[in-house]
Coordinates of C-alpha atoms in Angstrom, one line a residue:
M1 CA 154.9 -169.3 -0.2
S2 CA 151.9 -167.5 1.3
Q3 CA 148.5 -169.2 1.8
D4 CA 146.9 -166.7 -0.6
M5 CA 149.4 -167.5 -3.3
K6 CA 148.8 -171.2 -2.8
R7 CA 145.1 -170.7 -3.1
L8 CA 145.6 -168.7 -6.3
I9 CA 147.7 -171.5 -7.9
V10 CA 145.3 -174.2 -6.9
A11 CA 142.3 -172.2 -8.2
S12 CA 144.1 -171.5 -11.4
A13 CA 144.9 -175.2 -11.8
L14 CA 141.4 -176.3 -11.1
F15 CA 140.1 -173.7 -13.5
T16 CA 142.5 -174.9 -16.2
L17 CA 141.6 -178.5 -15.7
T18 CA 137.9 -177.6 -15.7
G19 CA 138.4 -175.4 -18.7
C20 CA 140.2 -178.2 -20.5
Y21 CA 137.4 -180.7 -19.8
A22 CA 134.9 -178.0 -20.8
M23 CA 137.1 -177.3 -23.8
A24 CA 137.1 -173.5 -22.9
P25 CA 139.2 -171.3 -25.1
Q26 CA 142.8 -170.7 -23.8
W27 CA 142.5 -166.9 -23.8
E28 CA 139.5 -166.9 -21.5
V29 CA 141.4 -169.0 -19.0
R30 CA 144.3 -166.6 -19.1
Q31 CA 142.0 -163.6 -18.7
A32 CA 140.5 -165.2 -15.6
Q33 CA 143.9 -165.8 -14.1
L34 CA 144.9 -162.1 -14.6
Q35 CA 141.7 -160.8 -13.0
T36 CA 142.2 -163.1 -10.0
Y37 CA 145.8 -161.8 -9.6
Q38 CA 144.7 -158.2 -9.9
V39 CA 142.1 -158.6 -7.2
H40 CA 144.7 -160.2 -5.0
R41 CA 147.1 -157.3 -5.5
Q42 CA 144.4 -154.7 -4.9
G43 CA 143.6 -156.5 -1.6
Q44 CA 147.2 -156.3 -0.6
V45 CA 147.4 -152.5 -1.4
L46 CA 144.2 -151.9 0.5
A47 CA 145.5 -153.8 3.5
G48 CA 148.7 -151.7 3.4
E49 CA 146.7 -148.5 3.2
L50 CA 144.5 -149.6 6.1
S51 CA 147.5 -150.3 8.2
T52 CA 149.0 -146.9 7.4
T53 CA 145.7 -145.2 8.2
Q54 CA 145.4 -147.0 11.5
Q55 CA 149.0 -145.9 12.4
M56 CA 148.2 -142.3 11.4
A57 CA 145.0 -142.5 13.5
A58 CA 147.1 -143.7 16.5
D59 CA 149.6 -140.9 16.0
L60 CA 146.9 -138.3 15.8
S61 CA 145.2 -139.6 18.9
M62 CA 148.6 -139.4 20.8
Q63 CA 149.1 -135.9 19.5
N64 CA 145.6 -134.9 20.5
Q65 CA 146.3 -136.2 24.0
Q66 CA 149.6 -134.2 24.2
L67 CA 147.8 -131.0 23.0
A68 CA 145.1 -131.6 25.6
M69 CA 147.8 -131.9 28.3
E70 CA 149.5 -128.7 27.0
K71 CA 146.2 -126.8 27.0
Q72 CA 145.6 -127.9 30.5
Q73 CA 149.1 -126.7 31.6
L74 CA 148.6 -123.4 29.8
E75 CA 145.2 -122.8 31.5
M76 CA 146.8 -123.5 34.8
A77 CA 149.7 -121.1 34.1
A78 CA 147.2 -118.4 32.9
A79 CA 145.2 -118.9 36.1
E80 CA 148.3 -118.5 38.2
L81 CA 149.3 -115.4 36.2
Q82 CA 145.8 -113.9 36.7
Q83 CA 146.1 -114.6 40.4
N84 CA 149.5 -112.9 40.6
L85 CA 148.2 -110.0 38.7
Q86 CA 145.3 -109.6 41.1
V87 CA 147.8 -109.7 44.0
A88 CA 150.0 -107.1 42.3
N89 CA 147.1 -104.8 41.6
Q90 CA 146.0 -105.1 45.2
R91 CA 149.5 -104.2 46.4
L92 CA 149.6 -101.3 43.9
G93 CA 146.2 -100.0 45.3
N94 CA 147.5 -100.2 48.8
L95 CA 150.7 -98.3 47.9
S96 CA 148.6 -95.7 46.2
V97 CA 146.4 -95.2 49.3
E98 CA 149.5 -95.0 51.5
R99 CA 151.1 -92.5 49.1
E100 CA 147.9 -90.3 49.2
Q101 CA 147.9 -90.5 53.0
L102 CA 151.5 -89.4 53.2
H103 CA 150.8 -86.6 50.7
N104 CA 147.9 -85.4 52.8
Q105 CA 150.0 -85.6 56.0
Y106 CA 152.7 -83.5 54.2
K107 CA 150.2 -80.9 53.1
T108 CA 148.8 -80.8 56.6
L109 CA 152.3 -80.1 58.0
L110 CA 152.9 -77.4 55.5
T111 CA 149.6 -75.6 56.2
N112 CA 149.4 -76.1 59.9
L113 CA 153.0 -75.4 60.8
P114 CA 154.3 -71.9 59.7
A115 CA 157.4 -72.2 57.6
P116 CA 160.4 -69.9 58.5
N117 CA 159.6 -67.5 55.7
N118 CA 155.9 -67.7 56.0
P119 CA 154.5 -65.6 58.9
L120 CA 150.9 -66.8 58.4
S121 CA 149.2 -69.2 60.9
G122 CA 148.1 -72.7 60.0
S123 CA 144.5 -71.6 59.8
A124 CA 145.3 -68.8 57.3
N125 CA 147.4 -71.1 55.3
S126 CA 144.6 -73.6 55.0
R127 CA 142.2 -71.0 53.8
F128 CA 144.6 -69.8 51.1
E129 CA 145.1 -73.4 50.1
D130 CA 141.4 -73.8 49.7
L131 CA 141.3 -70.6 47.7
A132 CA 144.0 -72.0 45.3
R133 CA 142.0 -75.2 44.8
R134 CA 138.9 -73.2 43.8
Y135 CA 140.6 -70.7 41.5
P136 CA 143.0 -72.5 39.1
D137 CA 144.9 -69.3 38.2
F138 CA 145.5 -68.4 41.8
E139 CA 148.5 -70.0 43.5
F140 CA 149.6 -70.0 47.1
D141 CA 153.0 -71.2 48.3
P142 CA 152.7 -72.4 51.9
I143 CA 156.5 -72.3 52.3
T144 CA 156.9 -68.6 51.6
G145 CA 153.3 -67.3 52.1
V146 CA 153.4 -65.7 48.6
S147 CA 150.2 -65.5 46.6
K148 CA 150.2 -65.3 42.8
F149 CA 147.5 -64.1 40.5
N150 CA 148.7 -65.7 37.2
G151 CA 148.2 -64.9 33.6
D152 CA 145.3 -62.6 32.7
L153 CA 143.3 -63.4 35.8
L154 CA 143.2 -59.8 37.1
F155 CA 143.7 -57.7 33.9
A156 CA 143.0 -57.8 30.3
S157 CA 146.0 -57.4 27.9
G158 CA 147.6 -54.0 28.2
S159 CA 145.1 -52.8 30.9
D160 CA 145.5 -51.9 34.5
Q161 CA 141.7 -52.1 35.2
V162 CA 140.9 -55.1 37.6
Q163 CA 138.4 -57.3 35.8
S164 CA 135.0 -57.8 37.3
S165 CA 135.6 -61.6 37.2
A166 CA 138.4 -61.2 39.7
Q167 CA 136.4 -59.3 42.3
A168 CA 135.1 -62.4 44.1
L169 CA 138.7 -63.8 44.4
L170 CA 140.1 -60.5 45.7
K171 CA 137.2 -60.2 48.1
E172 CA 137.9 -63.6 49.7
F173 CA 141.6 -62.8 49.8
A174 CA 140.9 -59.6 51.7
A175 CA 138.5 -61.4 54.1
I176 CA 141.3 -63.8 55.0
M177 CA 143.9 -61.0 55.5
N178 CA 141.4 -59.2 57.8
D179 CA 140.6 -62.2 60.0
G180 CA 142.4 -63.5 63.1
D181 CA 146.2 -63.4 63.3
A182 CA 146.5 -62.5 59.6
S183 CA 145.1 -59.1 60.3
Q184 CA 148.4 -58.0 61.9
F185 CA 150.5 -58.7 58.8
N186 CA 151.3 -56.2 56.0
I187 CA 151.0 -56.7 52.2
L188 CA 153.3 -55.8 49.3
V189 CA 151.7 -56.1 45.9
V190 CA 154.2 -56.6 43.0
G191 CA 153.3 -56.4 39.3
H192 CA 155.2 -58.3 36.5
T193 CA 154.9 -58.2 32.7
D194 CA 156.2 -60.4 29.9
D195 CA 159.0 -59.3 27.5
N196 CA 156.7 -57.8 24.9
P197 CA 157.2 -54.0 24.7
V198 CA 154.2 -51.7 25.0
T199 CA 153.4 -50.8 21.4
R200 CA 149.7 -50.3 21.1
E201 CA 148.9 -46.6 21.0
T202 CA 145.9 -46.8 23.3
T203 CA 148.0 -48.7 25.9
K204 CA 151.1 -46.6 25.5
A205 CA 149.0 -43.5 26.1
K206 CA 148.4 -44.7 29.7
H207 CA 151.5 -46.9 30.3
G208 CA 154.6 -45.7 28.5
S209 CA 156.6 -48.9 29.2
N210 CA 156.4 -52.2 31.0
W211 CA 157.7 -50.4 34.1
D212 CA 154.6 -48.3 34.1
L213 CA 152.3 -51.1 33.3
S214 CA 153.6 -53.4 36.1
A215 CA 153.5 -50.6 38.7
H216 CA 150.1 -49.4 37.6
R217 CA 148.7 -52.9 37.9
A218 CA 150.2 -53.3 41.4
T219 CA 148.6 -50.0 42.4
A220 CA 145.3 -51.0 41.0
V221 CA 145.3 -54.2 43.1
V222 CA 146.2 -52.2 46.2
K223 CA 143.3 -49.8 45.5
T224 CA 140.9 -52.7 45.0
L225 CA 142.0 -54.4 48.3
S226 CA 141.5 -51.0 50.0
Q227 CA 138.0 -50.8 48.8
L228 CA 137.5 -54.4 50.1
G229 CA 138.5 -53.4 53.6
I230 CA 142.2 -53.8 54.0
S231 CA 143.8 -50.8 55.7
E232 CA 146.0 -48.8 53.3
P233 CA 148.9 -48.4 55.8
R234 CA 149.3 -52.2 55.7
M235 CA 150.0 -52.2 51.9
G236 CA 152.6 -51.3 49.4
A237 CA 153.1 -51.5 45.7
A238 CA 156.0 -52.3 43.3
G239 CA 156.6 -53.1 39.7
Y240 CA 159.4 -55.2 38.3
S241 CA 158.5 -54.8 34.6
K242 CA 159.8 -57.8 32.6
F243 CA 162.9 -58.4 34.7
Q244 CA 161.6 -61.1 37.1
P245 CA 160.0 -63.7 34.8
A246 CA 158.6 -66.8 36.4
V247 CA 159.7 -68.8 33.3
P248 CA 161.7 -68.0 30.2
N249 CA 159.7 -66.0 27.6
T250 CA 159.9 -68.7 24.9
S251 CA 156.2 -69.0 24.0
E252 CA 152.8 -67.3 24.4
N253 CA 152.0 -69.7 27.2
A254 CA 155.2 -68.8 29.0
R255 CA 154.5 -65.1 28.6
Q256 CA 151.0 -65.5 30.0
Q257 CA 152.6 -67.0 33.1
N258 CA 155.0 -64.1 33.4
R259 CA 152.1 -61.5 33.3
R260 CA 151.2 -61.9 36.9
V261 CA 150.7 -60.1 40.2
E262 CA 152.4 -61.4 43.4
I263 CA 151.3 -60.5 46.9
F264 CA 153.9 -60.9 49.7
I265 CA 152.7 -61.3 53.2
L266 CA 155.0 -59.4 55.5
A267 CA 155.6 -59.6 59.2
P268 CA 154.8 -56.4 61.1
D269 CA 158.5 -55.4 61.4
A270 CA 159.3 -56.1 57.7
A271 CA 159.5 -53.0 55.5
V272 CA 159.8 -54.5 52.0
A273 CA 159.9 -57.8 50.3
G274 CA 163.3 -59.2 49.4
R275 CA 164.2 -59.0 45.8
D276 CA 164.5 -62.5 44.3
T277 CA 167.8 -62.3 42.4
Q278 CA 167.6 -65.9 41.3
K279 CA 164.7 -65.0 38.9
V280 CA 166.7 -62.2 37.2
R281 CA 167.5 -63.2 33.6

């Protein structure tokens, strides 16, 4: 028997004896005993709840410590990942620099060493490369030495009149071809059209078909280059109509690329430019 229970019994007995001597009513004694027992039971419940709460507090404290350790581990892992990312970015930057250096070396080799099909010297190649960088619709191939005036750079739609906006480009082109070793080479100007037939009456009155339009445009470029100082005996003109497209005529953008004028640089002993049969569709 517990000490609390013993105390309760003793207190109840004393109270009973005292009540008897005091001649207290029996029901008051019983009521006092019940109250005493209820207080005792409440004390036991509270003691149990306190123990449970203390255990929960201990568990939460342990969980908090574990979370703190996990947080510390995550922070360390994040720091390591950040460091690895910085190293990877540095390596990527180094590789990008090396790639750019190799690309520049490759371009230097192309422009300074004449290719088998390109009779121009390295200096002329470099000047044409610079021209292509400054005029987005002008292309220069350092392998073949072919210059391309793309889209509607030189002419308006259906016209063979060289646009005033193209005069500066053609003037620089002529200056390169009249300078140094390039002045010994000949030029063949070739006109190309897209696959749209000539239908507009005002255009058809001057150019009956795409054959006429392509040849007339090549002739117009030759005349303009002559006015800019290139000797006429060095030049020739040809038109390929729609039959040498640069890309398939599947969209307006593609057709714009096919409306072009190409200029072939020919060695002094070359009479004509070779026909590119691979482009024939």
